[in-house]
Amino acid sequence: MARMTTRTETSGRNAARSRPGRADRRTEALSREKIVAAAIGILDAEGESALTFRALAARLSTGAGALYWHVADKGELLAAASDDVLTRTFATLPQEADPASAIRTLALAMFDMIDRHPWVGTQFFREPWQLSMLRIVEGIGGPLQKLGVPDEALFDCGSALLNYILGVGGQNAANARLPTKIMEREPFLADVARRWKQLDPQQFPFVHRVADSLPGHNDRQQFVAGVDLILAGIEARYPAARNL
Amino acid sequence: MARMTTRTETSGRNAARSRPGRADRRTEALSREKIVAAAIGILDAEGESALTFRALAARLSTGAGALYWHVADKGELLAAASDDVLTRTFATLPQEADPASAIRTLALAMFDMIDRHPWVGTQFFREPWQLSMLRIVEGIGGPLQKLGVPDEALFDCGSALLNYILGVGGQNAANARLPTKIMEREPFLADVARRWKQLDPQQFPFVHRVADSLPGHNDRQQFVAGVDLILAGIEARYPAARNL
DNA sequence: ACCTGAACACCGTTCAAGT
DNA sequence: ACCTGAACACCGTTCAAGT
């Protein structure tokens, strides 16, 4: 937004005739940050497929080529956008004394972040060596150390939690691209459940059993349940007690 | 391959002049299966980005538009391709009496499948309601029932395992797209480890601790370790004993 | 230094026209 | 019924030309 200059709306290309020094330039210079912010805006509002260099340029009222002066390519733009969201998420993360709750808190922060910005969920799988990825790794592994997991097991335990969190993230990103956006969640899941129950109960006993809990289930709660399950496994294997 | 007809190599468009009845038609009619098979060939050999309707048509020596007679769009093509791979994977899956080993075996089969066909790893996140997805769900949930997990917990436990497996799949798919293809795995990971160790040890103690085990680590073994961790958590929570 | 916008080399998809 | 290939409406990216 920021100081919207009064602008006479010539519907076509805007008044190229006038030139009062520089007052007419309604964009106060492009910048990487401004581009990333606009990209996030598009991604959040219209989804990953709507982020186009042309659309982005239009939103910033500039040419598509101008963006390349500040950003190498689309991959870097996406990476920068998700890094931005991730950084902000980490900034508001409360410090937890208890290691298990620290992991739980981090995991939930990731979940909520991807819930708000689904496109971030796919980004993890694209540039796994990024610094932002490392912050998640540390946010999981640090507490694991404090939990008393032995050195040899640290890597495996950390990777298990990380992969679980990323898996849910990717899954949620996928769900956001789906009919759910058109149809309401409840009826949609009810419909899926209905189809599940039409399968051969002999061949799909579990799917049948679980179908009824599908429409009412809470993704977020199911997500933590999984984290707790992994934590329970870690504690069972490496009993260093201290946790709720 | 199949009965390669002798063909005089006119380098440009191929002899449109001759018309000996129908003997010249070197493709014995298109079909959905043939298209899917060719697509898998391209995906495996050159990666997801190489699968183009034009490239596919060229490989099948037909026009791009012809493919649309047998396949609705690219999404359906990708779905059919991964369904095909998945079906073949399930077909060779050994029956396991012990529920825990059944889960472990299925998980490893998924891992190996994605190792051979990395592009399948991303597909799960795209069409989660597919029948192939349900076969995985059942393959995990069935054994969980036999393991004695109570009904209320069945859904959460199954989803935890599923999300973990999918997460690793997505991650492996991402890794396959990376410099690893150009650089060798070992030096690449050694390089990543080196950069990890350049980070502030105060801020990234875990990353530092784990860096040295990065280059030598075995993805597959780490993957099972995670599955075992989740299984350990399930057994700790719902002790129905019977397992190795 | 930074921006513009046409141009290039692609895409997926459609569709009139052929057999 | 099935196939062909040009055409359409897009992409990401480059680059000469401008300021």
XYZ file of C-alpha atoms (C1' of nucleotides) in Angstrom:
526
model
C 0.000 0.000 0.000
C 2.222 2.818 1.312
C 1.378 6.341 0.254
C -0.893 5.602 -2.698
C -0.213 8.572 -4.982
C -3.296 10.040 -6.554
C -3.424 8.604 -10.015
C -5.722 9.563 -12.862
C -6.968 6.237 -14.201
C -6.270 6.261 -17.910
C -7.438 2.749 -18.579
C -4.781 1.924 -21.173
C -1.081 2.604 -20.709
C -0.721 5.333 -18.108
C 0.011 8.914 -19.038
C 3.379 8.724 -20.706
C 2.981 12.340 -21.741
C 3.378 14.069 -18.380
C 6.838 14.332 -16.891
C 6.889 16.477 -13.740
C 10.445 15.671 -12.718
C 9.988 12.330 -10.999
C 6.798 12.764 -9.031
C 4.945 10.567 -11.509
C 6.938 7.408 -10.734
C 4.371 5.632 -8.556
C 6.779 2.824 -7.676
C 9.559 4.113 -5.452
C 12.191 1.879 -7.019
C 12.142 -1.904 -7.188
C 13.997 -4.026 -4.679
C 14.462 -7.663 -3.927
C 12.417 -7.355 -0.750
C 9.565 -5.652 -2.533
C 9.552 -8.339 -5.211
C 9.582 -11.151 -2.675
C 6.780 -9.507 -0.706
C 4.651 -9.168 -3.834
C 5.386 -12.770 -4.751
C 4.225 -13.947 -1.341
C 1.090 -11.908 -1.812
C 0.287 -13.673 -5.067
C 1.220 -17.110 -3.724
C -0.996 -16.739 -0.679
C -3.941 -15.242 -2.510
C -3.986 -17.245 -5.726
C -1.696 -20.212 -5.249
C 1.562 -21.391 -6.717
C 0.310 -21.607 -10.275
C -0.609 -17.916 -10.287
C 2.933 -16.763 -9.611
C 4.161 -15.670 -12.997
C 6.872 -13.207 -13.848
C 4.334 -11.378 -15.937
C 1.726 -11.308 -13.179
C 4.321 -10.271 -10.661
C 5.596 -7.528 -12.946
C 2.072 -6.267 -13.509
C 1.430 -6.137 -9.783
C 4.591 -4.104 -9.331
C 3.767 -2.101 -12.466
C 7.040 -2.813 -14.170
C 8.339 -4.998 -16.962
C 8.961 -8.695 -16.505
C 12.621 -8.283 -17.345
C 13.163 -5.793 -14.529
C 12.634 -8.525 -11.972
C 15.675 -10.382 -13.250
C 17.861 -7.528 -12.147
C 17.035 -8.373 -8.523
C 16.319 -12.081 -8.681
C 18.236 -14.751 -10.595
C 15.288 -16.904 -11.644
C 12.016 -18.370 -10.489
C 13.664 -20.968 -8.306
C 15.491 -18.313 -6.363
C 12.317 -16.280 -6.057
C 10.406 -19.210 -4.605
C 13.295 -20.015 -2.285
C 13.500 -16.425 -1.100
C 9.752 -16.284 -0.533
C 9.680 -19.427 1.582
C 12.810 -18.372 3.410
C 11.064 -15.123 4.278
C 8.001 -16.883 5.643
C 10.140 -19.345 7.545
C 12.251 -16.625 9.101
C 9.183 -14.776 10.304
C 7.781 -18.011 11.712
C 10.960 -18.696 13.647
C 11.026 -15.160 14.969
C 7.737 -15.628 16.820
C 8.588 -19.059 18.161
C 8.336 -19.168 21.946
C 11.326 -20.578 23.838
C 10.492 -23.878 25.499
C 12.507 -25.224 28.411
C 11.343 -28.808 28.049
C 12.922 -30.477 24.992
C 9.876 -32.503 24.061
C 7.628 -29.447 24.126
C 10.225 -27.530 22.156
C 9.966 -30.110 19.395
C 6.201 -30.167 19.616
C 6.046 -26.384 19.449
C 8.344 -26.226 16.461
C 6.397 -28.929 14.664
C 3.123 -27.114 15.235
C 4.626 -23.856 14.065
C 5.610 -25.588 10.827
C 2.127 -27.001 10.493
C 0.427 -23.672 11.000
C 2.850 -21.964 8.673
C 2.087 -24.387 5.877
C -1.587 -24.104 6.641
C -1.346 -20.380 5.966
C 1.160 -20.623 3.115
C 0.656 -24.043 1.516
C 3.161 -23.389 -1.255
C 5.977 -23.421 1.323
C 5.251 -27.100 1.842
C 6.476 -28.028 -1.619
C 9.490 -25.766 -1.385
C 11.237 -27.909 1.230
C 11.491 -30.692 -1.264
C 13.045 -28.446 -3.805
C 16.028 -26.852 -2.109
C 16.827 -29.047 0.884
C 20.304 -27.587 1.425
C 18.922 -24.144 2.199
C 19.720 -22.297 5.387
C 16.073 -22.268 6.371
C 16.079 -26.051 6.232
C 18.998 -26.084 8.615
C 17.116 -23.967 11.087
C 14.409 -26.619 11.210
C 17.007 -29.337 11.526
C 18.612 -27.534 14.443
C 15.234 -26.785 15.991
C 14.540 -30.505 16.106
C 18.015 -31.831 16.793
C 18.930 -29.389 19.533
C 16.144 -30.569 21.849
C 16.950 -34.176 20.959
C 20.424 -33.694 22.344
C 19.010 -32.206 25.517
C 16.616 -35.112 25.712
C 19.638 -37.352 26.154
C 19.522 -39.223 22.855
C 22.966 -40.809 22.385
C 25.194 -39.416 19.663
C 24.970 -42.418 17.362
C 21.176 -42.249 17.344
C 20.902 -38.484 17.020
C 21.084 -38.394 13.254
C 18.428 -41.063 12.725
C 16.022 -39.605 15.275
C 16.373 -36.122 13.850
C 15.842 -37.332 10.315
C 12.749 -39.281 11.337
C 11.098 -36.234 12.853
C 12.158 -34.026 9.979
C 10.854 -36.386 7.341
C 7.566 -36.727 9.146
C 7.099 -32.980 9.381
C 8.040 -32.461 5.751
C 5.732 -35.249 4.684
C 2.763 -33.645 6.354
C 3.792 -30.322 4.873
C 3.854 -31.696 1.369
C 0.580 -33.434 1.915
C -1.082 -30.248 3.124
C 0.319 -28.335 0.207
C -1.257 -30.908 -2.081
C -4.573 -30.724 -0.294
C -4.648 -26.977 -0.747
C -4.550 -27.455 -4.522
C -7.628 -29.643 -4.471
C -11.405 -29.500 -4.883
C -11.510 -28.636 -1.191
C -11.039 -25.085 -2.322
C -14.232 -25.347 -4.297
C -16.168 -27.834 -2.216
C -16.256 -27.452 1.542
C -13.906 -29.661 3.494
C -16.556 -31.638 5.337
C -18.694 -32.690 2.374
C -15.556 -33.388 0.396
C -14.157 -35.735 3.007
C -17.568 -37.287 3.490
C -17.590 -38.042 -0.200
C -14.141 -39.611 -0.052
C -15.255 -41.692 2.940
C -18.290 -42.842 0.984
C -16.084 -44.046 -1.843
C -13.779 -45.766 0.605
C -16.690 -47.732 1.974
C -17.613 -48.897 -1.489
C -14.331 -50.792 -1.752
C -14.199 -54.508 -1.103
C -14.116 -54.861 2.721
C -12.168 -58.083 2.344
C -9.403 -56.361 0.461
C -9.491 -53.069 2.343
C -10.463 -53.825 5.952
C -8.430 -50.973 7.407
C -9.700 -48.382 4.965
C -13.232 -49.453 5.843
C -12.597 -49.252 9.547
C -11.126 -45.796 9.292
C -13.486 -44.254 6.749
C -15.978 -42.951 9.295
C -13.388 -40.995 11.208
C -12.224 -39.268 8.046
C -14.772 -36.439 7.702
C -14.614 -35.315 11.329
C -10.905 -35.651 11.925
C -8.656 -32.754 12.860
C -5.519 -32.554 10.740
C -3.619 -30.499 13.250
C -4.356 -32.810 16.132
C -3.521 -35.849 14.048
C -0.269 -34.203 13.130
C 0.817 -33.727 16.763
C -0.280 -37.257 17.531
C 2.282 -38.415 14.999
C 5.009 -36.259 16.509
C 4.165 -37.644 19.932
C 4.323 -41.160 18.566
C 7.837 -40.618 17.264
C 8.832 -38.980 20.529
C 7.377 -41.952 22.384
C 9.490 -44.227 20.241
C 12.595 -42.211 20.979
C 11.909 -42.238 24.689
C 11.191 -45.960 24.658
C 14.480 -46.649 22.915
C 16.637 -44.146 24.728
C 15.109 -43.676 28.167
C 16.496 -40.476 29.583
C 13.200 -39.863 31.365
C 12.761 -36.106 31.873
C 9.655 -35.162 29.918
C 5.916 -34.754 30.353
C 12.152 -52.687 -29.019
C 9.921 -55.346 -30.589
C 10.522 -56.277 -34.206
C 12.388 -53.196 -35.368
C 11.283 -52.883 -38.987
C 14.089 -52.111 -41.391
C 13.834 -48.457 -42.123
C 15.735 -46.449 -44.683
C 16.949 -43.447 -42.718
C 15.807 -40.429 -44.658
C 17.051 -37.894 -42.170
C 14.123 -35.469 -42.560
C 10.469 -36.468 -42.501
C 10.220 -40.155 -43.303
C 9.258 -41.405 -46.767
C 5.749 -40.070 -47.209
C 5.848 -41.144 -50.843
C 5.725 -44.938 -50.438
C 2.400 -46.508 -49.601
C 2.565 -50.350 -49.618
C -0.863 -50.964 -48.117
C -0.135 -50.637 -44.430
C 3.216 -52.353 -44.027
C 4.858 -48.946 -43.622
C 3.069 -48.071 -40.396
C 5.880 -48.844 -37.939
C 3.689 -48.142 -34.912
C 1.080 -50.872 -34.557
C -1.589 -48.471 -33.275
C -1.384 -46.264 -30.206
C -2.863 -47.283 -26.889
C -3.049 -45.930 -23.404
C -0.705 -48.620 -22.127
C 1.854 -47.911 -24.812
C 1.734 -44.200 -24.033
C 2.114 -44.766 -20.311
C 5.014 -47.142 -20.887
C 6.788 -44.622 -23.089
C 6.153 -41.909 -20.516
C 7.719 -44.044 -17.797
C 10.684 -44.595 -20.061
C 11.242 -40.877 -20.452
C 10.625 -40.152 -16.770
C 13.129 -42.755 -15.629
C 15.785 -41.897 -18.173
C 15.605 -38.124 -18.278
C 13.542 -37.000 -15.317
C 10.226 -35.310 -14.799
C 11.106 -32.150 -16.683
C 11.809 -34.126 -19.853
C 8.291 -35.520 -20.075
C 6.668 -33.380 -22.701
C 3.768 -34.176 -24.955
C 5.975 -33.313 -27.886
C 8.858 -35.487 -26.706
C 6.459 -38.296 -25.944
C 4.816 -37.989 -29.323
C 8.202 -38.011 -31.053
C 9.210 -41.160 -29.180
C 5.997 -42.814 -30.311
C 6.383 -41.282 -33.771
C 2.990 -39.658 -33.765
C 1.540 -36.179 -33.341
C 1.172 -34.570 -29.946
C -2.567 -34.287 -30.376
C -2.946 -38.040 -30.867
C -2.014 -38.636 -27.226
C -5.079 -36.732 -26.089
C -7.270 -39.360 -27.620
C -6.029 -41.849 -25.023
C -5.138 -39.628 -22.100
C -7.086 -36.662 -20.738
C -4.156 -34.451 -19.811
C -0.701 -34.415 -18.295
C -1.972 -34.889 -14.775
C -3.744 -38.074 -15.745
C -0.669 -39.271 -17.599
C 1.540 -38.766 -14.551
C -1.046 -40.418 -12.344
C -1.338 -43.395 -14.668
C 2.431 -43.731 -14.849
C 2.892 -43.763 -11.090
C -0.084 -46.048 -10.666
C 1.554 -48.458 -13.063
C 4.833 -48.460 -11.170
C 3.040 -48.797 -7.865
C 0.953 -51.711 -9.071
C 4.021 -53.562 -10.250
C 5.726 -52.865 -6.937
C 2.814 -54.284 -4.997
C 2.689 -57.336 -7.219
C 6.155 -58.440 -6.158
C 5.628 -57.707 -2.486
C 6.276 -60.798 -0.350
C 3.599 -61.750 2.169
C 4.788 -61.280 5.727
C 3.153 -63.044 8.648
C 4.481 -60.716 11.306
C 2.688 -57.341 11.207
C 5.758 -55.281 12.071
C 7.816 -56.888 9.328
C 4.915 -56.462 6.927
C 5.031 -52.723 7.552
C 8.797 -52.653 7.310
C 8.726 -54.605 4.055
C 6.116 -52.324 2.530
C 8.022 -49.243 3.600
C 11.232 -50.529 2.078
C 9.438 -51.444 -1.118
C 8.211 -47.851 -1.344
C 11.716 -46.583 -0.703
C 13.274 -48.758 -3.367
C 10.539 -47.907 -5.813
C 11.133 -44.190 -5.406
C 14.856 -44.782 -5.595
C 14.335 -46.287 -9.032
C 11.560 -43.917 -10.123
C 12.098 -40.668 -8.212
C 9.291 -38.872 -10.014
C 6.754 -41.143 -8.294
C 7.745 -39.505 -5.012
C 6.209 -36.199 -5.992
C 3.131 -37.793 -7.441
C 1.776 -38.893 -4.066
C 1.418 -35.294 -3.064
C -0.498 -34.503 -6.178
C -3.349 -36.973 -6.261
C -3.737 -38.284 -2.722
C -7.171 -39.726 -3.284
C -5.958 -42.202 -5.871
C -6.538 -45.921 -5.566
C -2.808 -46.549 -5.437
C -2.624 -44.354 -2.377
C -5.278 -46.485 -0.747
C -3.261 -49.605 -1.348
C -0.422 -48.081 0.641
C -2.829 -46.995 3.341
C -4.210 -50.496 3.601
C -0.740 -52.011 3.474
C 0.162 -50.024 6.555
C -3.144 -50.059 8.390
C -3.874 -53.755 7.940
C -0.818 -54.860 9.903
C -1.519 -52.178 12.505
C -4.867 -53.785 13.197
C -3.207 -57.170 13.555
C -0.649 -55.591 15.847
C -3.473 -54.885 18.259
C -3.603 -51.114 17.988
C -6.971 -50.031 19.422
C -9.557 -48.661 17.024
C -9.389 -45.066 18.255
C -5.642 -44.937 17.697
C -5.616 -46.741 14.360
C -6.184 -43.664 12.246
C -3.461 -41.599 13.904
C -0.889 -44.395 13.825
C -1.554 -45.153 10.190
C -1.359 -41.518 9.219
C 1.947 -41.104 11.077
C 3.562 -43.954 9.201
C 2.090 -42.845 5.909
C 3.255 -39.278 6.296
C 6.726 -40.403 7.235
C 7.001 -42.645 4.198
C 5.667 -39.980 1.870
C 7.995 -37.407 3.379
C 11.030 -39.522 2.645
C 9.679 -40.185 -0.823
C 9.321 -36.507 -1.573
C 12.730 -35.813 -0.183
C 14.328 -38.484 -2.325
C 12.552 -37.206 -5.375
C 14.013 -33.797 -4.647
C 17.485 -35.196 -4.159
C 17.315 -36.877 -7.537
C 16.850 -33.496 -9.180
C 20.042 -32.140 -7.655
C 23.769 -31.660 -8.387
C 24.162 -35.216 -7.107
C 23.385 -36.261 -10.644
C 26.380 -34.279 -11.829
C 28.655 -34.516 -8.836
C 29.101 -37.848 -7.105
C 27.100 -38.407 -3.962
C 30.038 -38.694 -1.562
C 31.890 -35.526 -2.546
C 28.610 -33.670 -2.717
C 27.624 -34.640 0.810
C 31.161 -33.986 2.013
C 30.826 -30.499 0.622
C 27.497 -29.951 2.367
C 29.026 -31.227 5.610
C 31.909 -28.801 5.205
C 29.496 -25.900 4.872
C 27.549 -27.133 7.888
C 30.677 -27.023 9.955
C 31.308 -23.434 8.954
C 28.124 -22.359 10.707
C 28.266 -20.860 14.168
C 28.609 -23.839 16.560
C 26.837 -21.862 19.239
C 23.780 -21.391 17.074
C 23.869 -24.784 15.347
C 25.254 -27.312 17.836
C 23.230 -30.214 16.465
C 24.093 -29.532 12.851
C 27.751 -29.474 13.855
C 27.487 -32.702 15.780
C 25.813 -34.489 12.924
C 27.813 -33.093 10.009
C 30.478 -35.778 10.053
C 27.998 -38.614 9.737
C 26.400 -36.982 6.691
C 28.737 -38.125 3.890
C 28.889 -41.767 4.931
C 25.296 -42.279 5.914
C 22.991 -44.787 4.263
C 19.648 -43.309 3.255
C 17.898 -46.627 3.123
C 19.068 -47.717 6.532
C 18.188 -44.357 8.021
C 14.766 -44.682 6.474
C 14.048 -48.022 8.169
C 15.412 -46.655 11.417
C 12.664 -44.049 11.270
C 10.000 -46.646 10.574
C 11.267 -48.681 13.507
C 11.156 -45.620 15.709
C 7.512 -45.026 14.908
C 6.762 -48.705 15.423
C 8.568 -48.532 18.760
C 6.381 -45.601 19.710
C 3.257 -47.498 18.740
C 4.331 -50.542 20.718
C 5.236 -48.417 23.716
C 1.836 -46.770 23.684
C -0.278 -49.788 22.820
C 1.582 -52.814 24.146
C 0.211 -55.833 22.370
C 3.663 -57.389 22.479
C 3.985 -59.927 19.626
C 6.793 -58.677 17.422
C 10.569 -58.946 16.998
C 22.692 1.233 -12.221
C 18.369 0.099 -13.222
C 14.301 -0.474 -16.063
C 11.454 -1.527 -20.445
C 9.189 -4.547 -23.437
C 9.725 -7.082 -27.548
C 11.569 -11.461 -28.862
C 12.953 -16.377 -28.312
C 12.325 -20.940 -27.333
C 9.646 -23.395 -25.269
C 5.077 -25.416 -22.943
C -0.025 -27.935 -22.589
C -4.031 -28.190 -25.065
C -7.435 -27.730 -28.880
C -9.296 -28.615 -33.193
C -10.154 -28.655 -38.140
C -8.848 -31.750 -41.326
C -7.550 -36.064 -42.776
C -7.706 -41.667 -42.971
C -12.536 -44.423 -34.496
C -8.275 -42.692 -34.532
C -4.537 -39.765 -35.993
C -2.106 -35.379 -37.775
C -0.006 -31.088 -37.152
C -0.846 -26.336 -37.199
C -2.583 -22.920 -34.090
C -3.631 -20.757 -29.559
C -2.619 -19.013 -25.284
C 0.392 -19.229 -22.399
C 5.286 -19.789 -19.946
C 10.517 -18.411 -18.163
C 14.228 -15.967 -19.721
C 17.194 -12.867 -22.550
C 18.663 -8.698 -24.337
C 19.018 -4.502 -27.093
C 17.608 -0.213 -26.082
C 16.438 3.292 -23.149
C 16.924 6.548 -18.642
